[in-house]
Amino acid sequence: MKGIVFVGFFELVEKEFGYEMVDKLIASCNLESKGIYTSVGTYSHNEMVQLVTKLSEFSGVEVPVLLKTYGQYFGKAHLRKYNMFYEQASDTFSFLESIHNHIHVEVKKLYPEAELPHFDSNRVSDSILELVYTSARKMSAFAKGLIEDTALYYGEEVEISQKNIEADGSKVLFTITKL
Ligand code: HEM
């Protein structure tokens, strides 16, 4: 997992829970990186699993809620700077449709070691898009936060429902409805 994902995570932890929580997390997890991350470095996904699990334990906030909030933050704070991708799409649906065949493809060219999810999309009607998320990292809650941030960027109101296709969360169907 790329370091930028960890850097953004610690920014949000510090903002929401204070620096003591950052310290407490690093001290209580068994991190190969020792909690030192650079944006372009690559680290084990297991470190993120440990950090989010511990943060949930310490804060009492459930893991999916933490990941969704983190997705919203990461979109706004880190993805918006890739403005060419946002400018190439005219609305939430066309942006989401372009992740798999365009955006994440470019990311992979820049960072061949990036571990990216697979997305299949299906435009059911003008107002409904189905997006199937597949990833061994099971971060669909993070994806949901990113989808919400995308809609915020395009100034559109959407309702997002999600259903596990695989019980372990490695394959999830999102149905996104424009209101
Ligand atoms: C400008 C747009 C985007 C860029 C530049 C981008 C880039 C990236 C990068 C660099 C990673 C980290 C890969 C790694 O850690 O190895 C990532 C992961 C991820 N991206 Fe994107 N992304 C974008 C938009 C989106 C959107 C809108 C979604 C949601 C539908 C999304 C879903 C995900 C998820 C869920 C992961 C976590 C890894 C996984 O679940 O397997 N991305 N993306």
Coordinates of N, CA and C and ligand atoms in Angstrom, one line a residue:
M1 N 0.9 -1.2 0.0 CA 0.0 0.0 0.0 C 0.9 1.2 0.0
K2 N 0.5 2.2 -0.8 CA 1.4 3.4 -1.0 C 1.3 4.3 0.3
G3 N 2.5 4.9 0.6 CA 2.6 5.7 1.8 C 1.6 6.8 1.9
I4 N 1.2 7.4 0.7 CA 0.3 8.5 0.8 C -1.0 8.1 1.6
V5 N -1.4 6.9 1.5 CA -2.6 6.4 2.2 C -2.4 6.5 3.7
F6 N -1.1 6.2 4.1 CA -0.8 6.2 5.6 C -0.7 7.7 6.0
V7 N 0.0 8.5 5.2 CA 0.2 9.9 5.5 C -1.1 10.6 5.7
G8 N -2.1 10.4 4.8 CA -3.4 10.9 4.9 C -4.1 10.4 6.1
F9 N -4.0 9.2 6.4 CA -4.6 8.6 7.6 C -4.2 9.2 8.9
F10 N -2.8 9.4 9.0 CA -2.3 10.0 10.3 C -2.7 11.5 10.4
E11 N -2.8 12.2 9.2 CA -3.3 13.6 9.2 C -4.7 13.6 9.9
L12 N -5.6 12.7 9.4 CA -6.9 12.8 9.9 C -7.0 12.3 11.4
V13 N -6.2 11.3 11.8 CA -6.2 10.9 13.2 C -5.8 12.1 14.0
E14 N -4.8 12.8 13.6 CA -4.3 13.9 14.4 C -5.4 15.0 14.5
K15 N -6.0 15.3 13.4 CA -7.0 16.3 13.3 C -8.2 16.0 14.2
E16 N -8.7 14.7 14.1 CA -9.9 14.3 14.9 C -9.7 13.9 16.3
F17 N -8.5 13.2 16.6 CA -8.3 12.7 17.9 C -7.1 13.2 18.6
G18 N -6.3 14.0 17.9 CA -5.1 14.6 18.6 C -3.8 13.8 18.4
Y19 N -2.7 14.5 18.7 CA -1.4 13.8 18.4 C -1.2 12.6 19.4
E20 N -1.7 12.7 20.6 CA -1.6 11.6 21.5 C -2.0 10.3 20.9
M21 N -3.1 10.4 20.2 CA -3.7 9.2 19.5 C -2.7 8.6 18.5
V22 N -2.1 9.5 17.8 CA -1.1 9.1 16.8 C 0.0 8.3 17.5
D23 N 0.5 8.8 18.6 CA 1.6 8.2 19.4 C 1.1 6.8 19.9
K24 N -0.1 6.8 20.4 CA -0.7 5.6 21.0 C -0.8 4.5 20.0
L25 N -1.2 4.9 18.8 CA -1.4 3.9 17.7 C -0.1 3.3 17.3
I26 N 0.9 4.1 17.1 CA 2.2 3.7 16.7 C 2.8 2.7 17.7
A27 N 2.6 3.1 19.0 CA 3.2 2.3 20.1 C 2.5 1.0 20.2
S28 N 1.2 0.9 19.9 CA 0.5 -0.3 20.2 C 0.4 -1.3 19.0
C29 N 0.8 -0.8 17.8 CA 0.8 -1.7 16.6 C 2.2 -2.3 16.4
N30 N 2.2 -3.4 15.7 CA 3.5 -4.0 15.4 C 3.8 -3.7 14.0
L31 N 4.4 -2.5 13.8 CA 4.6 -1.9 12.5 C 6.1 -2.1 12.0
E32 N 6.2 -2.8 10.8 CA 7.5 -3.0 10.2 C 8.1 -1.7 9.9
S33 N 7.3 -0.7 9.5 CA 7.8 0.6 9.1 C 8.2 1.5 10.4
K34 N 7.8 1.0 11.5 CA 8.0 1.7 12.8 C 7.1 3.0 12.8
G35 N 6.2 3.1 11.9 CA 5.3 4.3 11.9 C 5.9 5.4 11.1
I36 N 6.9 5.1 10.3 CA 7.6 6.2 9.5 C 7.2 6.0 8.0
Y37 N 6.5 6.9 7.5 CA 6.0 6.7 6.1 C 6.4 7.9 5.2
T38 N 6.7 7.6 4.0 CA 6.9 8.7 3.0 C 5.8 8.5 1.9
S39 N 5.3 9.5 1.3 CA 4.2 9.4 0.4 C 4.4 8.4 -0.7
V40 N 5.6 8.3 -1.3 CA 5.9 7.5 -2.4 C 6.4 6.1 -2.0
G41 N 6.6 5.9 -0.7 CA 7.1 4.6 -0.3 C 6.0 3.5 -0.4
T42 N 6.3 2.3 -0.2 CA 5.3 1.2 -0.3 C 5.4 0.4 1.0
Y43 N 4.2 0.1 1.6 CA 4.2 -0.5 3.0 C 3.2 -1.7 2.9
S44 N 3.3 -2.6 3.9 CA 2.4 -3.7 3.9 C 0.9 -3.2 4.3
H45 N 0.0 -3.8 3.5 CA -1.4 -3.4 3.8 C -1.8 -3.8 5.2
N46 N -1.1 -4.8 5.7 CA -1.4 -5.3 7.1 C -1.2 -4.2 8.1
E47 N -0.3 -3.2 7.8 CA -0.1 -2.1 8.8 C -1.4 -1.3 8.9
M48 N -2.0 -1.1 7.7 CA -3.3 -0.3 7.7 C -4.4 -1.0 8.5
V49 N -4.4 -2.3 8.3 CA -5.4 -3.1 9.0 C -5.2 -3.0 10.5
Q50 N -4.0 -3.1 11.0 CA -3.7 -3.0 12.4 C -4.1 -1.6 12.9
L51 N -3.7 -0.6 12.2 CA -3.9 0.8 12.6 C -5.4 1.1 12.7
V52 N -6.2 0.7 11.7 CA -7.6 1.0 11.7 C -8.3 0.2 12.8
T53 N -7.9 -1.1 13.0 CA -8.5 -1.9 14.1 C -8.2 -1.3 15.5
K54 N -7.0 -0.9 15.7 CA -6.6 -0.3 17.0 C -7.3 1.1 17.2
L55 N -7.4 1.8 16.1 CA -8.1 3.1 16.3 C -9.6 2.9 16.6
S56 N -10.1 1.9 16.1 CA -11.5 1.6 16.4 C -11.6 1.2 17.9
E57 N -10.7 0.4 18.3 CA -10.7 -0.1 19.8 C -10.5 1.1 20.7
F58 N -9.6 2.0 20.4 CA -9.3 3.2 21.3 C -10.4 4.2 21.2
S59 N -11.0 4.4 20.0 CA -12.0 5.5 19.9 C -13.4 5.0 20.1
G60 N -13.7 3.7 20.0 CA -15.1 3.2 20.1 C -15.9 3.4 18.8
V61 N -15.2 3.9 17.7 CA -15.9 4.1 16.5 C -15.7 2.9 15.6
E62 N -16.8 2.4 15.0 CA -16.6 1.1 14.2 C -15.7 1.3 13.0
V63 N -15.0 0.2 12.6 CA -14.1 0.2 11.5 C -14.7 0.8 10.2
P64 N -15.9 0.3 9.8 CA -16.5 0.8 8.5 C -16.7 2.4 8.6
V65 N -17.1 2.8 9.8 CA -17.4 4.3 9.9 C -16.0 5.1 9.8
L66 N -15.0 4.5 10.4 CA -13.7 5.2 10.3 C -13.2 5.2 8.9
L67 N -13.3 4.0 8.2 CA -12.9 4.0 6.8 C -13.6 4.9 5.9
K68 N -14.9 5.0 6.1 CA -15.8 5.8 5.2 C -15.4 7.3 5.4
T69 N -15.2 7.7 6.7 CA -14.8 9.1 7.0 C -13.4 9.3 6.4
Y70 N -12.6 8.3 6.5 CA -11.2 8.5 5.9 C -11.3 8.7 4.4
G71 N -12.2 7.9 3.7 CA -12.4 8.0 2.3 C -12.8 9.4 1.9
Q72 N -13.8 10.0 2.7 CA -14.2 11.4 2.4 C -13.1 12.3 2.5
Y73 N -12.3 12.2 3.6 CA -11.2 13.1 3.8 C -10.1 12.9 2.7
F74 N -9.8 11.7 2.4 CA -8.7 11.4 1.4 C -9.0 12.0 0.1
G75 N -10.3 11.9 -0.3 CA -10.7 12.4 -1.6 C -10.5 13.9 -1.6
K76 N -11.0 14.6 -0.6 CA -10.9 16.0 -0.5 C -9.5 16.5 -0.4
A77 N -8.7 15.9 0.5 CA -7.4 16.4 0.9 C -6.3 16.0 -0.1
H78 N -6.5 14.8 -0.8 CA -5.4 14.3 -1.6 C -5.7 14.0 -3.0
L79 N -6.9 13.6 -3.3 CA -7.2 13.3 -4.7 C -7.6 14.5 -5.6
R80 N -8.1 15.5 -5.0 CA -8.6 16.7 -5.7 C -7.4 17.4 -6.5
K81 N -6.2 17.1 -6.0 CA -5.1 17.8 -6.7 C -4.8 17.2 -8.1
Y82 N -5.4 16.0 -8.3 CA -5.3 15.4 -9.7 C -6.4 16.0 -10.5
N83 N -6.4 17.3 -10.7 CA -7.6 18.0 -11.2 C -7.8 17.6 -12.7
M84 N -6.8 17.1 -13.4 CA -7.1 16.7 -14.8 C -8.1 15.6 -14.9
F85 N -8.0 14.7 -13.9 CA -9.0 13.6 -13.9 C -10.4 14.1 -13.7
Y86 N -10.5 15.1 -12.8 CA -11.9 15.6 -12.5 C -12.4 16.4 -13.7
E87 N -11.5 17.2 -14.3 CA -11.9 18.0 -15.4 C -12.3 17.2 -16.7
Q88 N -11.7 16.0 -16.8 CA -12.0 15.1 -17.9 C -13.4 14.5 -17.8
A89 N -14.0 14.5 -16.6 CA -15.3 13.9 -16.5 C -16.3 15.1 -16.2
S90 N -17.5 14.9 -16.6 CA -18.5 16.0 -16.5 C -19.4 15.8 -15.2
D91 N -19.4 14.7 -14.7 CA -20.3 14.5 -13.5 C -19.8 13.2 -12.7
T92 N -20.5 13.0 -11.6 CA -20.1 11.9 -10.7 C -20.0 10.6 -11.4
F93 N -21.1 10.2 -12.2 CA -21.1 8.9 -12.8 C -19.9 8.7 -13.8
S94 N -19.7 9.8 -14.7 CA -18.7 9.6 -15.7 C -17.3 9.5 -15.0
F95 N -17.1 10.2 -13.9 CA -15.9 10.2 -13.1 C -15.7 8.7 -12.6
L96 N -16.7 8.2 -11.9 CA -16.6 6.9 -11.3 C -16.4 5.8 -12.4
E97 N -17.0 6.0 -13.6 CA -16.8 5.0 -14.7 C -15.4 5.1 -15.2
S98 N -14.7 6.2 -15.0 CA -13.3 6.3 -15.5 C -12.3 5.8 -14.6
I99 N -12.6 5.5 -13.4 CA -11.6 5.1 -12.4 C -10.8 3.8 -12.9
H100 N -11.6 2.8 -13.3 CA -11.0 1.6 -13.6 C -10.2 1.6 -14.9
N101 N -10.8 2.2 -16.0 CA -10.1 2.1 -17.3 C -9.2 3.3 -17.5
H102 N -9.2 4.3 -16.7 CA -8.4 5.4 -16.9 C -7.5 5.8 -15.7
I103 N -8.2 6.3 -14.6 CA -7.5 6.9 -13.5 C -6.5 5.9 -12.8
H104 N -7.1 4.7 -12.4 CA -6.2 3.8 -11.7 C -5.1 3.2 -12.7
V105 N -5.4 3.2 -14.0 CA -4.4 2.7 -15.0 C -3.2 3.7 -15.0
E106 N -3.5 5.0 -14.9 CA -2.5 6.0 -14.9 C -1.7 5.9 -13.6
V107 N -2.4 5.7 -12.5 CA -1.8 5.5 -11.2 C -0.8 4.3 -11.2
K108 N -1.2 3.2 -11.8 CA -0.4 2.0 -11.9 C 0.9 2.3 -12.8
K109 N 0.7 3.2 -13.8 CA 1.9 3.5 -14.6 C 2.9 4.3 -13.8
L110 N 2.4 5.2 -12.9 CA 3.3 6.0 -12.1 C 3.9 5.1 -10.9
Y111 N 3.0 4.3 -10.3 CA 3.5 3.4 -9.2 C 3.1 2.0 -9.5
P112 N 4.0 1.3 -10.2 CA 3.7 -0.1 -10.6 C 3.4 -1.0 -9.4
E113 N 3.9 -0.7 -8.2 CA 3.7 -1.5 -7.0 C 2.3 -1.2 -6.3
A114 N 1.6 -0.2 -6.8 CA 0.3 0.2 -6.1 C -0.7 -1.0 -6.2
E115 N -1.4 -1.2 -5.1 CA -2.4 -2.3 -5.1 C -3.8 -1.7 -5.2
L116 N -4.4 -1.8 -6.4 CA -5.6 -1.1 -6.7 C -6.8 -2.1 -6.7
P117 N -8.0 -1.6 -6.4 CA -9.1 -2.4 -6.5 C -9.6 -2.6 -8.0
H118 N -10.5 -3.5 -8.3 CA -11.1 -3.7 -9.6 C -12.5 -3.1 -9.5
F119 N -12.9 -2.3 -10.5 CA -14.2 -1.8 -10.6 C -14.9 -2.2 -11.9
D120 N -16.1 -2.7 -11.8 CA -17.0 -2.9 -13.0 C -18.1 -1.9 -12.8
S121 N -18.5 -1.3 -13.9 CA -19.6 -0.3 -13.8 C -20.7 -0.7 -14.8
N122 N -21.9 -0.3 -14.4 CA -23.1 -0.6 -15.3 C -24.1 0.6 -15.1
R123 N -24.3 1.3 -16.2 CA -25.2 2.5 -16.2 C -26.6 1.9 -16.4
V124 N -27.4 1.8 -15.3 CA -28.7 1.2 -15.3 C -29.7 2.2 -16.0
S125 N -29.5 3.5 -15.7 CA -30.4 4.5 -16.3 C -29.7 5.8 -16.1
D126 N -30.3 6.9 -16.5 CA -29.6 8.2 -16.4 C -29.3 8.6 -14.9
S127 N -30.2 8.0 -14.0 CA -30.0 8.4 -12.6 C -29.4 7.2 -11.7
I128 N -29.2 6.1 -12.3 CA -28.7 5.0 -11.5 C -27.4 4.3 -12.1
L129 N -26.4 4.3 -11.3 CA -25.1 3.6 -11.7 C -24.8 2.5 -10.7
E130 N -24.5 1.3 -11.2 CA -24.0 0.2 -10.4 C -22.5 0.1 -10.5
L131 N -21.8 0.0 -9.4 CA -20.4 -0.1 -9.4 C -20.0 -1.3 -8.5
V132 N -19.3 -2.3 -9.1 CA -18.9 -3.5 -8.3 C -17.4 -3.3 -8.0
Y133 N -17.2 -3.3 -6.7 CA -15.8 -3.2 -6.1 C -15.3 -4.6 -5.8
T134 N -14.1 -4.9 -6.3 CA -13.5 -6.2 -6.0 C -12.0 -5.9 -5.5
S135 N -11.7 -6.3 -4.3 CA -10.3 -6.2 -3.8 C -10.1 -7.1 -2.6
A136 N -8.9 -7.7 -2.6 CA -8.5 -8.6 -1.5 C -8.4 -7.7 -0.2
R137 N -8.2 -6.4 -0.4 CA -8.0 -5.5 0.8 C -9.3 -5.2 1.5
K138 N -10.4 -5.5 0.9 CA -11.8 -5.3 1.5 C -12.0 -3.9 2.1
M139 N -11.7 -2.9 1.3 CA -11.8 -1.5 1.7 C -13.0 -0.8 1.1
S140 N -14.1 -1.5 1.0 CA -15.3 -0.9 0.4 C -15.8 0.3 1.1
A141 N -15.6 0.3 2.4 CA -16.1 1.5 3.2 C -15.3 2.7 2.8
F142 N -14.0 2.5 2.6 CA -13.2 3.6 2.1 C -13.7 4.1 0.7
A143 N -14.0 3.1 -0.2 CA -14.5 3.4 -1.5 C -15.8 4.3 -1.3
K144 N -16.6 3.9 -0.4 CA -17.9 4.6 -0.2 C -17.6 6.1 0.1
G145 N -16.7 6.3 1.0 CA -16.3 7.7 1.3 C -15.8 8.5 0.1
L146 N -15.0 7.8 -0.7 CA -14.5 8.4 -1.9 C -15.6 8.7 -2.9
I147 N -16.6 7.8 -3.0 CA -17.7 8.1 -3.9 C -18.5 9.3 -3.4
E148 N -18.7 9.4 -2.1 CA -19.4 10.6 -1.5 C -18.6 11.8 -1.8
D149 N -17.3 11.8 -1.7 CA -16.5 13.0 -2.0 C -16.6 13.4 -3.4
T150 N -16.7 12.4 -4.3 CA -16.8 12.7 -5.8 C -18.1 13.4 -6.0
A151 N -19.2 13.0 -5.4 CA -20.5 13.6 -5.6 C -20.5 15.1 -5.1
L152 N -19.7 15.2 -4.0 CA -19.6 16.6 -3.4 C -18.9 17.5 -4.4
Y153 N -17.8 16.9 -5.0 CA -17.0 17.7 -5.9 C -17.9 18.2 -7.1
Y154 N -18.7 17.3 -7.6 CA -19.6 17.7 -8.8 C -20.9 18.4 -8.4
G155 N -21.1 18.6 -7.1 CA -22.2 19.3 -6.6 C -23.5 18.5 -6.8
E156 N -23.4 17.2 -6.8 CA -24.6 16.4 -7.0 C -25.0 15.6 -5.8
E157 N -26.3 15.5 -5.6 CA -26.8 14.7 -4.4 C -27.0 13.3 -4.8
V158 N -26.4 12.3 -4.1 CA -26.6 10.9 -4.4 C -26.9 10.1 -3.2
E159 N -27.6 9.0 -3.5 CA -27.9 8.0 -2.4 C -27.1 6.8 -2.8
I160 N -26.3 6.2 -1.8 CA -25.5 5.1 -2.1 C -25.9 3.9 -1.2
S161 N -26.3 2.8 -1.9 CA -26.6 1.6 -1.1 C -25.5 0.6 -1.5
Q162 N -25.2 -0.3 -0.5 CA -24.2 -1.3 -0.8 C -24.6 -2.7 -0.3
K163 N -24.2 -3.7 -1.0 CA -24.6 -5.1 -0.7 C -23.4 -6.0 -1.0
N164 N -23.0 -6.8 0.0 CA -21.9 -7.7 -0.2 C -22.3 -8.8 -1.2
I165 N -21.4 -9.0 -2.2 CA -21.6 -10.1 -3.2 C -20.8 -11.3 -2.6
E166 N -19.6 -11.0 -2.1 CA -18.9 -12.0 -1.3 C -19.0 -11.6 0.2
A167 N -19.4 -12.6 1.0 CA -19.7 -12.4 2.4 C -18.5 -11.7 3.2
D168 N -17.3 -11.9 2.7 CA -16.1 -11.4 3.4 C -15.8 -9.9 3.0
G169 N -16.6 -9.3 2.1 CA -16.5 -7.9 1.8 C -15.4 -7.7 0.7
S170 N -15.0 -8.8 0.0 CA -14.0 -8.6 -1.0 C -14.6 -8.3 -2.4
K171 N -16.0 -8.4 -2.4 CA -16.7 -8.0 -3.6 C -18.0 -7.4 -3.2
V172 N -18.2 -6.1 -3.6 CA -19.4 -5.4 -3.1 C -20.0 -4.6 -4.2
L173 N -21.3 -4.7 -4.2 CA -22.1 -3.9 -5.2 C -22.6 -2.6 -4.6
F174 N -22.2 -1.5 -5.3 CA -22.7 -0.2 -4.9 C -23.8 0.2 -5.9
T175 N -24.9 0.6 -5.4 CA -25.9 1.2 -6.3 C -26.0 2.7 -6.0
I176 N -25.7 3.5 -6.9 CA -25.6 5.0 -6.7 C -26.8 5.6 -7.5
T177 N -27.6 6.3 -6.7 CA -28.8 6.9 -7.3 C -28.7 8.5 -7.2
K178 N -28.8 9.1 -8.4 CA -28.8 10.6 -8.3 C -30.2 11.1 -7.9
L179 N -30.2 12.0 -6.9 CA -31.5 12.4 -6.4 C -32.0 13.7 -7.1
Ligands
HEM1 C1 -8.2 11.2 -8.8 C2 -8.8 10.1 -8.5 C3 -8.0 8.9 -7.9 C4 -6.7 8.6 -7.8 C5 -5.5 9.4 -8.3 C6 -6.6 7.4 -7.1 C7 -5.4 6.8 -6.7 C8 -5.3 5.7 -5.8 C9 -4.0 5.3 -5.1 C10 -2.6 6.0 -5.3 C11 -4.3 4.3 -4.3 C12 -3.4 3.5 -3.4 C13 -2.9 2.3 -3.9 C14 -1.9 1.6 -3.0 O1 -2.0 1.9 -1.8 O2 -1.1 0.7 -3.3 C15 -5.8 4.0 -4.4 C16 -6.4 3.0 -3.8 C17 -7.8 2.9 -3.8 N1 -8.7 3.6 -4.6 FE1 -8.2 5.1 -5.9 N2 -7.8 6.9 -6.8 C18 -8.7 7.8 -7.3 C19 -10.1 7.7 -7.2 C20 -10.8 6.7 -6.6 C21 -12.2 6.7 -6.4 C22 -13.2 7.8 -6.8 C23 -12.5 5.5 -5.7 C24 -13.9 5.0 -5.3 C25 -14.8 4.6 -6.0 C26 -11.3 4.8 -5.5 C27 -11.1 3.6 -4.9 C28 -9.9 3.2 -4.3 C29 -9.9 2.2 -3.2 C30 -11.1 1.5 -2.5 C31 -8.5 2.0 -2.9 C32 -7.9 1.1 -1.8 C33 -7.2 -0.1 -2.3 C34 -8.2 -1.3 -2.4 O3 -9.4 -1.2 -2.0 O4 -7.8 -2.3 -3.0 N3 -10.2 5.5 -6.1 N4 -6.3 4.9 -5.4

